[in-house]
XYZ file of C-alpha atoms in Angstrom:
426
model
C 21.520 -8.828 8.192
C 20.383 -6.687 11.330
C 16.625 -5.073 9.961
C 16.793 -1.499 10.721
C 13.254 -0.089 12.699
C 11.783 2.943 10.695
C 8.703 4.438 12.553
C 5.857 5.068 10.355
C 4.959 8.051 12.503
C 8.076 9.755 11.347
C 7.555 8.669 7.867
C 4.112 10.152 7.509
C 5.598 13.700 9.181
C 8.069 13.155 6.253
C 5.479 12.989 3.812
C 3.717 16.035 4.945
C 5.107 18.086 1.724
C 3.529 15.747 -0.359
C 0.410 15.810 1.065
C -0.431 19.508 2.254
C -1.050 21.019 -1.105
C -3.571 18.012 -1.564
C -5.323 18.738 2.064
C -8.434 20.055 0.578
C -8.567 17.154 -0.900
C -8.149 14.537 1.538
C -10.619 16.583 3.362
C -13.578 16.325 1.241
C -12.581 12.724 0.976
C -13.004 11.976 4.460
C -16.472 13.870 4.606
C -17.840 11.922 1.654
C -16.646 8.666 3.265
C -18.373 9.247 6.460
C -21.807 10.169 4.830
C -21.274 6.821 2.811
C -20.307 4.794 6.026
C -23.759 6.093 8.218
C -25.684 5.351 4.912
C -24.393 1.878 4.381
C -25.117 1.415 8.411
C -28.704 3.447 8.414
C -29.885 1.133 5.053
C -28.797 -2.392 6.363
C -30.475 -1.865 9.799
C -33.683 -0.657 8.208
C -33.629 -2.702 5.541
C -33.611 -6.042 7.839
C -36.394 -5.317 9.418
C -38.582 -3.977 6.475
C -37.853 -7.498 4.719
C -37.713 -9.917 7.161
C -39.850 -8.580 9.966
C -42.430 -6.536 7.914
C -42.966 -8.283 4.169
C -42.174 -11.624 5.244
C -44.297 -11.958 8.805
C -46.215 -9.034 8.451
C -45.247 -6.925 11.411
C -47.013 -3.611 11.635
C -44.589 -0.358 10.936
C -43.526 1.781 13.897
C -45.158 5.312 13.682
C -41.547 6.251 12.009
C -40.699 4.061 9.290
C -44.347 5.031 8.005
C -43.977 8.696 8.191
C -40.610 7.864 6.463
C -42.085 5.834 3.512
C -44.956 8.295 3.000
C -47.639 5.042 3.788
C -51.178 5.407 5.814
C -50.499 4.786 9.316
C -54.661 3.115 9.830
C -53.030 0.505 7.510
C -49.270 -0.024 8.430
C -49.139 1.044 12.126
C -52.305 0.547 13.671
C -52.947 -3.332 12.733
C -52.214 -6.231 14.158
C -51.068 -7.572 11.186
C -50.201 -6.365 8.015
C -52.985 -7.975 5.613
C -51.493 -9.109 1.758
C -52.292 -5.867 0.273
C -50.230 -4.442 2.645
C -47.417 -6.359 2.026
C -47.251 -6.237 -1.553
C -47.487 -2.724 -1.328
C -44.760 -2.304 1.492
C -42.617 -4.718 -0.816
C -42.935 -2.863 -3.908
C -41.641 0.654 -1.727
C -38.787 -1.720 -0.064
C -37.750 -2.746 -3.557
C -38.156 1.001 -4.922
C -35.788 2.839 -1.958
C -33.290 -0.005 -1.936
C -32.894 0.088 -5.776
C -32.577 3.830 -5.598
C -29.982 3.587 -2.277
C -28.026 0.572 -3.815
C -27.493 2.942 -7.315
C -26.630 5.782 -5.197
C -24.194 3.587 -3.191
C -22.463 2.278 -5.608
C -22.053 5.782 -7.695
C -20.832 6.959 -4.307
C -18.664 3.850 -4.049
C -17.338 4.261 -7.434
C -16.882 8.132 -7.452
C -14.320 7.531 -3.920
C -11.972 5.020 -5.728
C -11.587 6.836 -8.359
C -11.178 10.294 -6.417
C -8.534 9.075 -4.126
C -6.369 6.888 -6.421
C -6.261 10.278 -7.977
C -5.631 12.186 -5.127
C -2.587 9.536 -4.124
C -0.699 9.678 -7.774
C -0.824 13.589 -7.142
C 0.685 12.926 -3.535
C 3.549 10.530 -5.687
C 3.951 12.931 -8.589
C 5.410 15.349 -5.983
C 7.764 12.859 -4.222
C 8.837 11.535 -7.633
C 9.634 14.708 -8.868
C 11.767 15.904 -5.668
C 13.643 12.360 -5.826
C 14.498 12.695 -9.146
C 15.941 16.582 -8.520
C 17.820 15.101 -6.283
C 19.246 12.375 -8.331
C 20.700 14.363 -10.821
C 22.139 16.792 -8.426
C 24.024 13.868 -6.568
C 27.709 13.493 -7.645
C 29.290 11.695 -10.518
C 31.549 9.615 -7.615
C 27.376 8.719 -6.165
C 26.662 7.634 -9.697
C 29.453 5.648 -10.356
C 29.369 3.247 -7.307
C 25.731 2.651 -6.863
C 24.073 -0.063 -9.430
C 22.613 1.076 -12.176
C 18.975 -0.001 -11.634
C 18.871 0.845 -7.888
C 17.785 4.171 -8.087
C 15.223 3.895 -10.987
C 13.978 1.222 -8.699
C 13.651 3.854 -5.746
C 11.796 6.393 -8.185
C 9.488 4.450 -9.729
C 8.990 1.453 -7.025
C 9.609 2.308 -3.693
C 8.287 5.945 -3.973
C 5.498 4.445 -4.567
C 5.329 3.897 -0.957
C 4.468 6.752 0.374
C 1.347 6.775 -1.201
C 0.878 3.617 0.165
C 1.542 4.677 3.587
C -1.239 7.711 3.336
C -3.782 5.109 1.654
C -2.820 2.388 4.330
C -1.603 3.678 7.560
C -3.600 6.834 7.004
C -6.732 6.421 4.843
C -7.650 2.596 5.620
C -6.791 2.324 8.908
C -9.156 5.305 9.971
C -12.055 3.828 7.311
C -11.769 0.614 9.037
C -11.361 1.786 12.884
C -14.325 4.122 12.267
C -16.643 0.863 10.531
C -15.327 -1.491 13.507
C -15.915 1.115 15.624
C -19.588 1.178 14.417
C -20.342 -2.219 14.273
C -19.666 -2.351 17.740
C -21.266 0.300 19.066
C -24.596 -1.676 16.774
C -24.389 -5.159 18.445
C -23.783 -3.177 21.654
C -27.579 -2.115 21.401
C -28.460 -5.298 20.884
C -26.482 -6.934 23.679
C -23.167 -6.252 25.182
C -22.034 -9.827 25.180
C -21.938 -9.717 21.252
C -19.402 -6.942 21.395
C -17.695 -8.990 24.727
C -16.689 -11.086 22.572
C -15.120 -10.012 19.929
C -12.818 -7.693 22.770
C -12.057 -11.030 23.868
C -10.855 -12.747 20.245
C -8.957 -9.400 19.777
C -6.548 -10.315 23.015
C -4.846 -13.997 20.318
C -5.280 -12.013 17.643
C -3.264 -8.828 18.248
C -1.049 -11.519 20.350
C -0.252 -12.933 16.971
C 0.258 -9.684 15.574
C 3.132 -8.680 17.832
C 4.685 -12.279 17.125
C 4.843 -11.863 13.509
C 6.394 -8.469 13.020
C 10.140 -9.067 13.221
C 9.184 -11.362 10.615
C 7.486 -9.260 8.091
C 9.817 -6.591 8.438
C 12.850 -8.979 7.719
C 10.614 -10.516 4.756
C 10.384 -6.972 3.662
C 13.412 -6.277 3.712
C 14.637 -9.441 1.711
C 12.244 -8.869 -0.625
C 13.292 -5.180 -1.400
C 16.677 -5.820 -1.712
C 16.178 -8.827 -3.830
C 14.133 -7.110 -6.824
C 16.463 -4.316 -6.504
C 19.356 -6.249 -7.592
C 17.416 -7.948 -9.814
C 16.114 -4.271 -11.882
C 19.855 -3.317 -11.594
C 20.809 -6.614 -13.438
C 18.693 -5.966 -16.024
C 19.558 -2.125 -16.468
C 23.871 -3.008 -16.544
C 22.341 -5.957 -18.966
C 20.720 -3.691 -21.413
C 23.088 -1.260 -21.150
C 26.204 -3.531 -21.597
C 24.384 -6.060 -24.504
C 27.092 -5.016 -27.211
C 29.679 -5.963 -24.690
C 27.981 -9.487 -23.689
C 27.618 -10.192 -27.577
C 31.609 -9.108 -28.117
C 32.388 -11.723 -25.252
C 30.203 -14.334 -26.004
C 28.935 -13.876 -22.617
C 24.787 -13.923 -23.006
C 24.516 -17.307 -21.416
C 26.057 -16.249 -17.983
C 24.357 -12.735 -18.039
C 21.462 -15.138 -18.479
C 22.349 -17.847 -15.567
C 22.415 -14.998 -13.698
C 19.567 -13.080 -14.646
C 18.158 -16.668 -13.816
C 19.528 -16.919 -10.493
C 18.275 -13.104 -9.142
C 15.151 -13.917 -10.778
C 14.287 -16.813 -8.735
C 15.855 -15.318 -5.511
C 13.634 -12.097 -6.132
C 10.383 -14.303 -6.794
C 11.313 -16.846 -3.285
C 11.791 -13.735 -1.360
C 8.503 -12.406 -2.421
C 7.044 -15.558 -1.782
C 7.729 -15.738 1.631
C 6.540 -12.699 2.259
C 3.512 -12.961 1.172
C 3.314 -16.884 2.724
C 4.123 -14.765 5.989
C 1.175 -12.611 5.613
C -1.808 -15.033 4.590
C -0.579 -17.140 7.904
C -0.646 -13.445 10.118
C -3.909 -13.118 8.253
C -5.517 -17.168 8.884
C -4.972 -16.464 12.174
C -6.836 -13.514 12.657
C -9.846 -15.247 10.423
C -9.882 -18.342 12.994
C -9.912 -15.826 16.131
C -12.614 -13.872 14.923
C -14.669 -17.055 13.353
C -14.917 -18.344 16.372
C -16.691 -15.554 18.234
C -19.021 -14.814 15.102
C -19.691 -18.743 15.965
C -20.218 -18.009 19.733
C -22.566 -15.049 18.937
C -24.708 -16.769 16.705
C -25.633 -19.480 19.637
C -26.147 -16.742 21.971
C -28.590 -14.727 19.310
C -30.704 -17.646 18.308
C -31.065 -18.577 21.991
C -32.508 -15.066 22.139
C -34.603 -15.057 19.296
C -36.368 -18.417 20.590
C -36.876 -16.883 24.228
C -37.992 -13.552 22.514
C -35.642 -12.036 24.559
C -36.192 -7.909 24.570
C -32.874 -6.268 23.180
C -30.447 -4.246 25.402
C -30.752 -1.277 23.771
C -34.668 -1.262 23.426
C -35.112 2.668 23.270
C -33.054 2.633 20.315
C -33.137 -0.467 18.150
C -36.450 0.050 18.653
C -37.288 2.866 15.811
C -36.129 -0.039 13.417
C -38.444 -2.697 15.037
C -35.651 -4.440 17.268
C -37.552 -3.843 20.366
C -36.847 -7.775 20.911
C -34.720 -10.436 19.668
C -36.437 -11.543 16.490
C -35.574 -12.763 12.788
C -35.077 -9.329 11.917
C -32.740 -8.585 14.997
C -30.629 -11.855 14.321
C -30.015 -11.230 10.454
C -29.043 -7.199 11.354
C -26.867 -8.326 14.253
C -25.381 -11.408 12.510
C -24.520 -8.946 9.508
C -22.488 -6.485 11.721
C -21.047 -9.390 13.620
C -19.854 -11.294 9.970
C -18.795 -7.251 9.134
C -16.556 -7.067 12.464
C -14.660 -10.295 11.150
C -14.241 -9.137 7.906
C -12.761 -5.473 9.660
C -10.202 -7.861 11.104
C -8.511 -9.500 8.834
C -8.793 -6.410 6.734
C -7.070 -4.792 9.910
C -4.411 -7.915 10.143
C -3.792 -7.428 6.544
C -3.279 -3.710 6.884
C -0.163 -4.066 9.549
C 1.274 -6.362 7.451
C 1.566 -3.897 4.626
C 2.371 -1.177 7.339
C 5.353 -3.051 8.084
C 6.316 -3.642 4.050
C 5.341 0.265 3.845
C 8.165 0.610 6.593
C 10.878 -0.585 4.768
C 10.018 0.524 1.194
C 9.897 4.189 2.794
C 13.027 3.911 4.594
C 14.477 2.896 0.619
C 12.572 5.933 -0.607
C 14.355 8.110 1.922
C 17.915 7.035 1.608
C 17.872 9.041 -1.666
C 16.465 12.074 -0.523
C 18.457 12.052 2.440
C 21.905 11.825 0.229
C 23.312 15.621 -0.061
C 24.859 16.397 -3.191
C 28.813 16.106 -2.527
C 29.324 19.750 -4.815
C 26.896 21.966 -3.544
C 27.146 25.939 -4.948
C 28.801 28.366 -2.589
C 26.634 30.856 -1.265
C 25.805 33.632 -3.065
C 26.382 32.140 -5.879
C 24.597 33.614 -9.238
C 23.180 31.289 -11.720
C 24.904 30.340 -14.721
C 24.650 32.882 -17.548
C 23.159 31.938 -21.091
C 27.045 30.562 -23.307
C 27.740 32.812 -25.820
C 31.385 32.101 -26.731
C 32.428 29.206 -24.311
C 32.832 27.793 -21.058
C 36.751 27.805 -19.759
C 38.085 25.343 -17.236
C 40.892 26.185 -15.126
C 43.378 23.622 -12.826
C 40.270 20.954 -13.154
C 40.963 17.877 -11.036
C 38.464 14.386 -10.503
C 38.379 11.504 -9.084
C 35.795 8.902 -8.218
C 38.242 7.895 -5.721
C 40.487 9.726 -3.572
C 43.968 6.877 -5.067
C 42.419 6.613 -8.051
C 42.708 9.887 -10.256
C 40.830 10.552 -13.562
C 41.826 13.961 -14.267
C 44.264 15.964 -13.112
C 44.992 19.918 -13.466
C 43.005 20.041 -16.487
C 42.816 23.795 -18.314
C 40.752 24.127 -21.921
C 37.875 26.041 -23.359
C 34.614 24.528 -24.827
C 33.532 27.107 -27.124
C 29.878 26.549 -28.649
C 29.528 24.703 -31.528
C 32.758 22.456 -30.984
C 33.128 18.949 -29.375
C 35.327 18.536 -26.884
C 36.283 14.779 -25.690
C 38.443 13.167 -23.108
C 40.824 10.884 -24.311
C 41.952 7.598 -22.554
C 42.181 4.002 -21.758
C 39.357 2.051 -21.568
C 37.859 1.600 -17.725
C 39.710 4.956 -16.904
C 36.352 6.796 -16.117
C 35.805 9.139 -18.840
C 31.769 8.599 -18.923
């Protein structure tokens, strides 16, 4: 079947209702992230050169990092080398600010998962809540020809993807844009050709992202509809058991609970044997320039070589290619792969995202077939009863269930609809 295209642009303008009364939110969010992102950057650049350059080979400080560690600059800056005194001491302040950055990291860390998983189930608690208004609202003739399980699996499944979308086409993607981004920008002091060459493994790699969306959306798709029928098989199942008993028929509800079962579990399968490939890919692209850059830095280190960006790697001791400048610039090279694949991964969910939105949708999207006529006053609080005049029903416009029906429910009293079985009374 033909995949329909459902642009994620429009679907996060749909989701704007959701996610304005949580803007305040989102907002600090984004702040806190960004303070943790130039930390996380600031501490491994500094850090690389305290330990390798400074404890290890005993480097003197620049005039900087000692005014910034509070140590004497007649024994940290102006030395040739740093004697073992020194070093011990400069350890025991290296081990005393990373401890106390690592803790404050990983509270910080902690703190944001926590804060925007619940920031998201907010977001869903107010799509949830509109799609299941709507639900009810929809007619009996809706009701009666859709499967049972398809729209619980709508509510409580594929709403779920719209706080995907804000986590994954919103949230992630501008995390991991702004920490490649970054990294770049870093090896870029060092030397351009580290970040040349990672512009050039992007070229395959996005290549092979074009290439394999038709198929993930398809996948999707499959996938979806397959675990749908599946949740509505089980609903009619449970609903229907006395039936199945009466008829002796629990071994084929079970061949074919079976059957969608398997089909559900293939289809997600492929999917996902779809993605890891998209993803492999991307790894072996991006492998092979953090391969290429390593040659090129540890040709550098052994010719000394001064870094590009002297007036700024500098402050942190990079002035030229050393062991410090390799392990900083190998770090954010290894970190640009790793934003790749992360990336690779991320546009395969998009395109999952895509189609479980475009589910989600389809139900708000459905106006109720008896709407009120306007002006119309709510209904007031039954005293004595609630009279019917000339009532007539159908699910289907040949198939009539009642016709020119007149009576009076009065409160207190039961009032059923008699007739043959499969007629449509429920």
């Amino acid at each position: 079947m033909p995949i329909e295209r459902f642009g994620l642009g429009a679907a996060l303008w749909r989701t704007r209702r959701y996610i304005l009364p949580e803007l305040k939110h989102f907002i600090a969010f984004a702040v806190l992230s960004g303070i943790a992102m130039l930390l996380e950057l600031a501490s491994t650049l500094v850090f690389f050169d305290l330990l390798t350059n400074k404890v290890f080979l005993g480097d003197p400080l620049s005039g900087t990092q000692a005014s910034l560690l509070g140590l004497e600059p007649a024994r940290f800056v102006d030395v040739e080398t740093l004697d073992e005194e020194a070093r011990f001491t400069l350890r025991t302040v290296f081990l005393a600010v990373a401890g106390g950055l690592m803790a404050i990291g990983f509270l910080l860390g902690a703190g944001l998962g926590y804060y925007v998983t619940w920031i998201l189930q907010r977001v869903n608690q107010h799509l949830r809540l509109a799609m299941m208004d709507r639900a009810v609202h929809l007619s009996l003739r809706y009701h009666d020809e859709a499967p049972v399980g398809d729209a619980i699996y709508r509510v409580y499944q594929d709403s779920a993807m719209v706080t995907t979308v804000v986590q994954n086409a919103l949230i992630q993607p501008a995390t991991v844009l702004t920490n490649l981004a970054i990294a770049l920008v870093a090896i870029s002091f060092f030397h351009p050709y580290l970040s040349f060459l990672f512009l050039i493994a992007a070229v395959p790699a996005v290549a092979a992202a074009r290439a394999f969306t038709p198929r993930l959306r398809e996948g999707s798709e499959y996938s979806r509809l397959a675990n749908s029928a599946l949740t509505s098989h089980i609903q009619e199942s449970v609903n229907g058991v006395r039936v199945l008993k009466a008829q002796q028929a629990e071994a084929t509800a079970f061949d074919t609970f079976r059957q969608r079962s398997h089909q559900a579990l293939d289809r997600a399968y492929e999917l996902r044997r779809r993605i890891a490939v998209l993803n492999l890919l991307v790894f072996l692209t991006t492998a092979a320039a953090v391969i290429a850059a390593d040659y090129l830095m540890t040709q550098w280190v052994w010719a000394e070589a001064p870094t590009f960006g002297y007036g700024l790697v500098a402050l942190v001791g990079f002035a030229v290619w050393n062991l410090g400048a390799f392990q900083a610039a190998r770090d954010r090279n290894i970190a640009i792969g790793g934003v790749s694949v992360a990336l690779a991964n991320l546009w395969s969910l998009l395109q999952d995202i895509g189609t479980g939105l475009k589910r989600a949708f389809f139900l708000l999207d459905l106006e109720p077939e008896v709407q009120d006529r306007p002006g119309a006053k709510p209904l007031p609080q039954v005293r004595e009863g609630v009279s019917f005049a000339h009532v007539d029903f159908a699910y289907q416009a040949d198939l009539p269930v009642i016709r020119d029906a007149t009576f009076t429910a009065r409160v207190g009293t039961v009032t059923a609809i008699v007739g043959a079985s499969g007629a449509g009374k429920s």
